[in-house]
Short mmCIF file of C-alpha atoms in Angstrom, two decimals:
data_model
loop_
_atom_site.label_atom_id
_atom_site.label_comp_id
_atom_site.label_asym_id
_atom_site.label_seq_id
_atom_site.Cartn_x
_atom_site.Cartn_y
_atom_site.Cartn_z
CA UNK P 1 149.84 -116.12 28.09
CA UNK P 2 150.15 -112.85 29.40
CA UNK P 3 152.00 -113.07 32.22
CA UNK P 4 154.75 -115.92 32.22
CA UNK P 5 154.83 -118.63 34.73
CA UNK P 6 159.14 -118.62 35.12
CA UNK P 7 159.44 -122.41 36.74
CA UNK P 8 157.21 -123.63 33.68
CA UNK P 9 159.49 -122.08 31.22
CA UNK P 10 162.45 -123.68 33.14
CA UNK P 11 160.58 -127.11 33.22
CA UNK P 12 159.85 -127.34 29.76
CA UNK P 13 163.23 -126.18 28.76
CA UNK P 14 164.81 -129.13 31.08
CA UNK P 15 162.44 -131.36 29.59
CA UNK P 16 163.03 -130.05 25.81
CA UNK P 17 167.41 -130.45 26.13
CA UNK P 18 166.56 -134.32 28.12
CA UNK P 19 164.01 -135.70 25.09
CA UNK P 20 167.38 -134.27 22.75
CA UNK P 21 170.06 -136.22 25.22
CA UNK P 22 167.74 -139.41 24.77
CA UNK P 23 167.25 -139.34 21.28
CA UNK P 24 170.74 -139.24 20.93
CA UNK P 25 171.44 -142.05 23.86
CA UNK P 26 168.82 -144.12 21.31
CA UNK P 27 170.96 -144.10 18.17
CA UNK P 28 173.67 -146.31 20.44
CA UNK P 29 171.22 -147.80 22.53
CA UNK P 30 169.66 -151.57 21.65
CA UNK P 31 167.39 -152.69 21.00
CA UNK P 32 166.20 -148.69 20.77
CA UNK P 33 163.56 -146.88 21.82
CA UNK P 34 159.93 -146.46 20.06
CA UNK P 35 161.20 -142.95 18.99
CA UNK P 36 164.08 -143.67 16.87
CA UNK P 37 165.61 -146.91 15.79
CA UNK P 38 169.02 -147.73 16.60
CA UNK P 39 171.62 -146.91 13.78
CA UNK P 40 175.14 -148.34 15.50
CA UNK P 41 175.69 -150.19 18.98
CA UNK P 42 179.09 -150.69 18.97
CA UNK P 43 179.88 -149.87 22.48
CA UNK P 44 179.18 -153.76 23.58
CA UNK P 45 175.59 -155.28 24.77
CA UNK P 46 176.81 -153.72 28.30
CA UNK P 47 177.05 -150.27 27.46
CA UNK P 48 174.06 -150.19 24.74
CA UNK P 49 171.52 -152.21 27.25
CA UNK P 50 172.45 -148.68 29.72
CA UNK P 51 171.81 -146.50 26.74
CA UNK P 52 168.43 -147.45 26.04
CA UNK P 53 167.50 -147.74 29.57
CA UNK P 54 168.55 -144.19 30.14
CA UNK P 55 167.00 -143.09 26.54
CA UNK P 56 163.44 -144.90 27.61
CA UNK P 57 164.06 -143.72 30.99
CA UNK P 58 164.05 -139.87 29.84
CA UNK P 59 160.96 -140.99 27.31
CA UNK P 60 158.92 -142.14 29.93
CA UNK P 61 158.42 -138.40 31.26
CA UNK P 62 160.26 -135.83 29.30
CA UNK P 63 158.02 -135.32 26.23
CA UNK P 64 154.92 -135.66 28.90
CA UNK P 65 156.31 -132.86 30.62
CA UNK P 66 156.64 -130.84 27.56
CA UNK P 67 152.65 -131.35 26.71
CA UNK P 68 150.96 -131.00 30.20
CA UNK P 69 152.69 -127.56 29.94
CA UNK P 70 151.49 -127.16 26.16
CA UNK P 71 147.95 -127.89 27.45
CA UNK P 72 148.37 -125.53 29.80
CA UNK P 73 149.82 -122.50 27.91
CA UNK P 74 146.92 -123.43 25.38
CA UNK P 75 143.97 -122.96 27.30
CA UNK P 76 145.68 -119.96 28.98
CA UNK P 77 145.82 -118.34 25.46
CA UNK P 78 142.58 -119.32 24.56
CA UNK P 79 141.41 -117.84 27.55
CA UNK P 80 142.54 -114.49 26.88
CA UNK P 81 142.99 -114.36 23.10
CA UNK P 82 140.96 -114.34 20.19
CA UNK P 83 140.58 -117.25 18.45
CA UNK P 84 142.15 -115.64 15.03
CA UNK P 85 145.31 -114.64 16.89
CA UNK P 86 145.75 -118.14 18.25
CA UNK P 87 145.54 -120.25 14.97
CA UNK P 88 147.60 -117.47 13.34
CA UNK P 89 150.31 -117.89 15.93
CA UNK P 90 150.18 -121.66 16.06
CA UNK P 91 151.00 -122.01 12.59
CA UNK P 92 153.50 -119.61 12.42
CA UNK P 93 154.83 -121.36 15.13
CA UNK P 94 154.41 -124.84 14.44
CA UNK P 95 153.05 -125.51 10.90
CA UNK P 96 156.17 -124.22 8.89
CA UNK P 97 158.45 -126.84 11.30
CA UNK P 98 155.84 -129.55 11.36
CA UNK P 99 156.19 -129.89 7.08
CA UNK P 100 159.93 -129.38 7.00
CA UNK P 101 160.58 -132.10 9.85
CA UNK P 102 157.53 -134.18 8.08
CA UNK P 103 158.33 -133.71 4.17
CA UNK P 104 162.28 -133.20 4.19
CA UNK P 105 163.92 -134.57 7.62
CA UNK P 106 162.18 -137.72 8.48
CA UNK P 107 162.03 -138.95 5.08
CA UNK P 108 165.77 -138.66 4.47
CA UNK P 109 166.48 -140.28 8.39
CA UNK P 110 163.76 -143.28 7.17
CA UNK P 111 166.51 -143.40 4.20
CA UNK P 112 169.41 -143.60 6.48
CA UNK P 113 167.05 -145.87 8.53
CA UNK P 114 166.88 -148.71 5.94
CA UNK P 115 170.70 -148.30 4.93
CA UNK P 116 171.84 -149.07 8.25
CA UNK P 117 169.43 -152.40 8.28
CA UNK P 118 171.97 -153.42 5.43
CA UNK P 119 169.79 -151.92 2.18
CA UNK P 120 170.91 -151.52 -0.94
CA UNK P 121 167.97 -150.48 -2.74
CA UNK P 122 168.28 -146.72 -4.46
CA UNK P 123 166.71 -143.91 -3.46
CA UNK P 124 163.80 -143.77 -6.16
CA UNK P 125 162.78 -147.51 -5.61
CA UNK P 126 162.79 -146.69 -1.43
CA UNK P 127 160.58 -143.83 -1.83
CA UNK P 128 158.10 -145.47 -4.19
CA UNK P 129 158.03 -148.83 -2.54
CA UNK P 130 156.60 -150.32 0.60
CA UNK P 131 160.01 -149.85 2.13
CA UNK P 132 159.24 -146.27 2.41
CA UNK P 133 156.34 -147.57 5.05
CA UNK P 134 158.24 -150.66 6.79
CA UNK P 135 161.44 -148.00 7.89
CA UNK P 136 159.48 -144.76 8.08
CA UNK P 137 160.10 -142.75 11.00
CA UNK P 138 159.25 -139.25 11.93
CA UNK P 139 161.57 -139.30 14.72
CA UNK P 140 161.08 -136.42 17.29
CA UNK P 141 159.68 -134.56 14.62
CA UNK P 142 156.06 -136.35 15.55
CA UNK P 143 156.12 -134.07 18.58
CA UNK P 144 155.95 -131.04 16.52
CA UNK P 145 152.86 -132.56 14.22
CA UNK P 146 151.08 -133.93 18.15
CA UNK P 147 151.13 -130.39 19.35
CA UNK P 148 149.83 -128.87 16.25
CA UNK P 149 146.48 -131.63 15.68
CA UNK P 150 146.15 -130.77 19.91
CA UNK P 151 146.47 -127.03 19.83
CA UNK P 152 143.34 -126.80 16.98
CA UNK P 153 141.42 -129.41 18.45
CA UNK P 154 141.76 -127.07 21.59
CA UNK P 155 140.80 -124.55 19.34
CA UNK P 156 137.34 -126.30 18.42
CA UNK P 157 136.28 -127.25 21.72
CA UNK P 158 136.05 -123.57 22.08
CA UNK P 159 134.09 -123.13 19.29
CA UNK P 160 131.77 -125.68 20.38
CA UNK P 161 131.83 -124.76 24.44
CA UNK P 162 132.83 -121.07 24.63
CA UNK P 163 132.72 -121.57 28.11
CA UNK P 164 134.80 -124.24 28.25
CA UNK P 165 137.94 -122.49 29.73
CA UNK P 166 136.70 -120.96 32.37
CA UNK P 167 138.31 -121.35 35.38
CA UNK P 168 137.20 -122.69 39.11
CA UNK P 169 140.05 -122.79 41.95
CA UNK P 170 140.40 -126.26 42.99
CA UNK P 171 143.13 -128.73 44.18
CA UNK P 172 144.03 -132.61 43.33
CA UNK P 173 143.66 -135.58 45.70
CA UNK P 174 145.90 -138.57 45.52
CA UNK P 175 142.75 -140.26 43.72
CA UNK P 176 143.41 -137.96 40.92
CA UNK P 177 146.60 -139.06 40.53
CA UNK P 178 145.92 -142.61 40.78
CA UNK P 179 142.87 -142.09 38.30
CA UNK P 180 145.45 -140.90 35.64
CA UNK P 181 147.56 -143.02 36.04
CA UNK P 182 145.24 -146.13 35.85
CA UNK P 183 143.82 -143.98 32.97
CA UNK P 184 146.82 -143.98 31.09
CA UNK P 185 147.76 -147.77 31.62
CA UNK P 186 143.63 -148.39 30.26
CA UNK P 187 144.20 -146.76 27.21
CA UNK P 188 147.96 -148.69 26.60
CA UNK P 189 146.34 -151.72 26.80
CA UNK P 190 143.37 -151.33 25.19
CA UNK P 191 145.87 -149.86 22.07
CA UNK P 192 148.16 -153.10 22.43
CA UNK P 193 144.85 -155.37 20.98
CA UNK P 194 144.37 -153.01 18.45
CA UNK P 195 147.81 -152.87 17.48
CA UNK P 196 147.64 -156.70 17.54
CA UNK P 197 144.83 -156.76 15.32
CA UNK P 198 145.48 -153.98 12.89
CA UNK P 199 149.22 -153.82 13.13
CA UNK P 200 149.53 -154.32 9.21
CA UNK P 201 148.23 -151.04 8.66
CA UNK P 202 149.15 -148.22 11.15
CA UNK P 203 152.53 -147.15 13.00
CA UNK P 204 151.83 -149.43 16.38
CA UNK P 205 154.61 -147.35 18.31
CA UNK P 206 153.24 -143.68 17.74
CA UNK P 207 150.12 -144.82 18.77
CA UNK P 208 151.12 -145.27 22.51
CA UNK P 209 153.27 -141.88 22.27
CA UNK P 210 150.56 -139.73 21.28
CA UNK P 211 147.89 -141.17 23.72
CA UNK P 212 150.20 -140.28 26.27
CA UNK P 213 150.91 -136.74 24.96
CA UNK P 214 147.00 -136.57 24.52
CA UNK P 215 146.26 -137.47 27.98
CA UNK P 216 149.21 -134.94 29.51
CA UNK P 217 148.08 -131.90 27.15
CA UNK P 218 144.34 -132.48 28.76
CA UNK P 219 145.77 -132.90 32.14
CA UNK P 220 147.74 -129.56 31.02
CA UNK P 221 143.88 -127.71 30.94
CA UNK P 222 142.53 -128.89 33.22
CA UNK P 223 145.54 -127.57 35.73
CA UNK P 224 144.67 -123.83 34.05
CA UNK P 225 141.03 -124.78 35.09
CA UNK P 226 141.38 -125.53 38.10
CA UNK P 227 143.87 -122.81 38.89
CA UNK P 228 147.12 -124.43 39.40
CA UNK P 229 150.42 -122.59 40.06
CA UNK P 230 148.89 -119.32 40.35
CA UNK P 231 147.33 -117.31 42.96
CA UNK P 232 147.80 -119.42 45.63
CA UNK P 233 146.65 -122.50 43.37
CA UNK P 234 148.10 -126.08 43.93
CA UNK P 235 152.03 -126.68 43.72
CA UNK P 236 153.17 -129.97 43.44
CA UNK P 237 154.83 -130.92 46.77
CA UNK P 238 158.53 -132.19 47.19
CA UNK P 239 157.23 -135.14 48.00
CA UNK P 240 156.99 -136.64 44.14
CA UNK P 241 160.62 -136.01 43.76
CA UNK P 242 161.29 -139.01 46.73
CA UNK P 243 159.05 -140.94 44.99
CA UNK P 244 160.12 -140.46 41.41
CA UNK P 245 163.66 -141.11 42.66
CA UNK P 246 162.85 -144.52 43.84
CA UNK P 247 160.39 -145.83 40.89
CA UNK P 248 163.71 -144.39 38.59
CA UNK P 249 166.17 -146.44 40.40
CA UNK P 250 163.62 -149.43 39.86
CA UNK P 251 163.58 -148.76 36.57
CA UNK P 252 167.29 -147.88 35.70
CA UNK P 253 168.58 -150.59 37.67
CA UNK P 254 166.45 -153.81 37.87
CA UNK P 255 163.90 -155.53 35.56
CA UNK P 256 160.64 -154.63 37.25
CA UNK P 257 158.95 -153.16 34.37
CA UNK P 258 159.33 -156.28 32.55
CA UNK P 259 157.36 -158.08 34.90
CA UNK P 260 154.97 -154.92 35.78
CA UNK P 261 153.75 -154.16 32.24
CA UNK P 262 152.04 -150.88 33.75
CA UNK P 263 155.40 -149.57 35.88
CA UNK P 264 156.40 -146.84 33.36
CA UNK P 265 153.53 -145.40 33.61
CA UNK P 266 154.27 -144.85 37.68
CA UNK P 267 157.36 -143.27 35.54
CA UNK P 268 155.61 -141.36 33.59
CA UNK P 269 153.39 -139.56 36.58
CA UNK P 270 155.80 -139.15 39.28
CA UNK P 271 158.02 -137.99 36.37
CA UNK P 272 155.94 -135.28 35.63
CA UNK P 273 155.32 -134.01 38.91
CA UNK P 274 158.80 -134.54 40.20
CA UNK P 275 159.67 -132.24 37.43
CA UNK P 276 157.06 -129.41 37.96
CA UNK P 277 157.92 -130.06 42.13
CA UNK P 278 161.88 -129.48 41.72
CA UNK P 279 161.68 -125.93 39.40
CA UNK P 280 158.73 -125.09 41.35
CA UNK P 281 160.22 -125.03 44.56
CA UNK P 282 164.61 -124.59 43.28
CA UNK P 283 164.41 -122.97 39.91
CA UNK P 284 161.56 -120.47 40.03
CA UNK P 285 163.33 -117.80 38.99
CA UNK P 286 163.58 -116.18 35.66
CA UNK P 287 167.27 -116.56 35.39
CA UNK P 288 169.53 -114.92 32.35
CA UNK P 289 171.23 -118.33 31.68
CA UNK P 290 167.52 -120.41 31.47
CA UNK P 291 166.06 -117.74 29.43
CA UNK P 292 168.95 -118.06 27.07
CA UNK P 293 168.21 -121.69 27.10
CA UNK P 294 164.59 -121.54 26.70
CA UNK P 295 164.64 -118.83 23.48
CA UNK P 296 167.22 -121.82 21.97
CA UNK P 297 165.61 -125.12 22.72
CA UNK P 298 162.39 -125.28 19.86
CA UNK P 299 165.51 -124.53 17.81
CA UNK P 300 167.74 -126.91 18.78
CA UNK P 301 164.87 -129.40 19.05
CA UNK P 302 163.97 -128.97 15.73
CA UNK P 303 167.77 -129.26 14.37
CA UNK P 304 169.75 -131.55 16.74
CA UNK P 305 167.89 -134.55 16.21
CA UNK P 306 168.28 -133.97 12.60
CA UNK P 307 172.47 -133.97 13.34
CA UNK P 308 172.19 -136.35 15.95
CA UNK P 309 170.66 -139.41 13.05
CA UNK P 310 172.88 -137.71 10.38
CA UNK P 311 176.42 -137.26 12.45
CA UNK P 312 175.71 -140.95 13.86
CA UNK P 313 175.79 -142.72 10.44
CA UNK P 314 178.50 -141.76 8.91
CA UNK P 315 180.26 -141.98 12.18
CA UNK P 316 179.13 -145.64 12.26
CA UNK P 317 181.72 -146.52 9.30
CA UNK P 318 184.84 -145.03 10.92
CA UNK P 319 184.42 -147.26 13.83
CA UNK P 320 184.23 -144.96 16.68
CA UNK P 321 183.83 -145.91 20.31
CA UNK P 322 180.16 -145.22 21.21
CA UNK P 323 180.92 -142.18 24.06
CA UNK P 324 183.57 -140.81 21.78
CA UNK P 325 181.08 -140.70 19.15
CA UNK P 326 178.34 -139.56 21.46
CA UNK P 327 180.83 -136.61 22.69
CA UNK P 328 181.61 -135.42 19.37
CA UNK P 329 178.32 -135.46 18.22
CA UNK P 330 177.11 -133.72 21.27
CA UNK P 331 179.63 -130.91 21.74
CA UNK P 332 180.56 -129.54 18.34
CA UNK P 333 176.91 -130.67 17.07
CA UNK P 334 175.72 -128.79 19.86
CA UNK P 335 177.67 -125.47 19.21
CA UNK P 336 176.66 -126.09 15.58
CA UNK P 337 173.43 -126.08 16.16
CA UNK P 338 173.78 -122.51 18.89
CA UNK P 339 175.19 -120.91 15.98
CA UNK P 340 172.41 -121.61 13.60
CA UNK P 341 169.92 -120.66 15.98
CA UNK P 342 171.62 -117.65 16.57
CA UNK P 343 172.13 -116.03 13.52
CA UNK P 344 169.21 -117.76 11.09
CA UNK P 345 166.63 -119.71 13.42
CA UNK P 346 165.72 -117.07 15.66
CA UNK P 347 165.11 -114.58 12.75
CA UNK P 348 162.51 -116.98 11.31
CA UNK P 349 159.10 -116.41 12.66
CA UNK P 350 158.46 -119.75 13.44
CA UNK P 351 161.60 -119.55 16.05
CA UNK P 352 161.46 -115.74 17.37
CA UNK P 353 161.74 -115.55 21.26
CA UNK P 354 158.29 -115.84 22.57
#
């Protein structure tokens, strides 16, 4: 984009640092979230039932937030740039990250994964036997791989509708929203039969995260489309933040979404709005302190989680209280990871302030 949109920036660094506090809520949470599996809950079934329902909690709307905007940012650079420059910049920016997290990280944290199940096997038979498959996980890295596959499909609807970005002023109804939303619940539960007939031979759990993504990062263009946020274009009102706030409490504090198989996804769209809502109307500003934030958090995305699963096992075996653990792997993790942003991250291409 051309000309930055500063409450977006501030909403999709918010939403970047919240996914990072919930992946590292799930490694003490039980029975964990579809992100990362669990690796120690020994703060009692109290204090790890409140962990995962604050990790889920913060996955129900976080990463969503994170793609509507990548949808949007997208189609506002296909708009204006040429199609070489984009693919050029989204692997530079994306590609180098996406076969580190894919090819180093998340096979060493599906290692870590299967030891703290109570494996034994060594590292040569993991790797080159089905175990490899059965504790696989790509952690938050498959966020990094999502917006890659999203950004070039992008990329080939222009090719095959040059037109297809063009844009026509226009605002949403509340039948929009509820369209979405119903959308979104469709498409989960047309994935759970599928899962329960194919489950022996694809990741059941990434399919749900990535149809949500999908749906978001569309959402995402069609908002540049139709003119949203800019010149006079539709803001979401205050009103979703009410909302969100009492679906949240719902969700935090009672069982509902047992019962009400489709409630997160009322999470998941008065999440996103509530979000865009608050930094629309109380952070709009481009601030020192959230640009600071904003040039750090791909960076600490792409190490903390790595930390996070690392610190948390070996932490496991000296028996240290769950919020003790969590603050030490939070703070000094967390300056860690500043400092290697700082002086080696941000000189990397792939991490350069944008």
């Amino acid at each position: 984009m051309n000309k930055r949109i500063p409450f977006l920036d501030n909403a999709r660094t918010f939403s970047v640092y919240a996914a990072l506090l919930a992946s590292l809520c799930t490694l003490y949470a039980f029975p964990g979230t579809v992100m990362v599996p669990p690796l120690a809950h020994s703060g009692g079934l109290f204090l790890s039932d409140g962990l995962n329902r604050l990790s889920n909690w913060l996955y129900s709307f976080t990463p969503e937030v994170v793609f509507f905007i990548c949808g949007y940012c997208t189609a506002a650079t296909l708009r204006i740039r040429s199609d070489a420059y984009f693919l050029r910049h989204k692997f530079i920016r994306l590609a180098g990250p996406c076969l580190i997290g894919g090819l180093i990280a998340a096979p060493e944290m599906s290692y870590l994964n299967y030891l703290s199940n109570g494996g034994t096997a060594s590292v040569i038979s993991f790797f080159t036997s089905a175990l490899f498959y059965k504790y696989f996980t790509e952690g938050t890295y498959i966020f990094i791989t999502a917006a890659l596959t999203l950004s070039v499909f992008s990329l080939l609807i222009k090719k095959l509708r040059p037109k297809f970005f063009r844009q026509n002023k226009s605002s949403p109804t509340i039948l929009f929203f509820v369209l979405i939303t119903m959308l979104h619940g469709v498409v989960s539960f047309l994935l759970f039969y599928i899962i329960y007939i194919f489950g022996k031979f694809i990741y059941p759990f990434d399919l749900f995260l990535i149809s949500g993504w999908t749906l978001y990062f569309f959402i995402g263009i069609y908002a540049f489309k139709r003119k949203w946020f800019v010149h006079d274009g539709y803001i979401p009102s205050r009103r979703w933040l009410y909302f969100f706030v009492i679906v949240s409490l719902l969700f935090l504090f009672t069982d509902i979404h047992y019962f009400m198989w489709n409630f997160s996804f009322l999470i998941t769209t008065s999440g996103v709005f509530a979000v865009l809502s608050f930094f629309a109307a109380y952070r709009s500003k481009a601030a020192k302190v959230w640009r600071t934030a904003s040039d750090h958090a791909y960076g600490a995305y792409f190490t903390c989680s790595f930390l996070f699963f690392n610190g948390a096992y070996f932490l496991k075996y000296l028996q240290v209280p769950t919020l003790v653990a969590i603050a030490v792997l939070l703070i000094p993790g967390g300056i860690y990871a500043y400092f290697l942003n700082t002086h080696i991250l941000l000189r990397l291409p792939s991490f350069k302030r944008q």
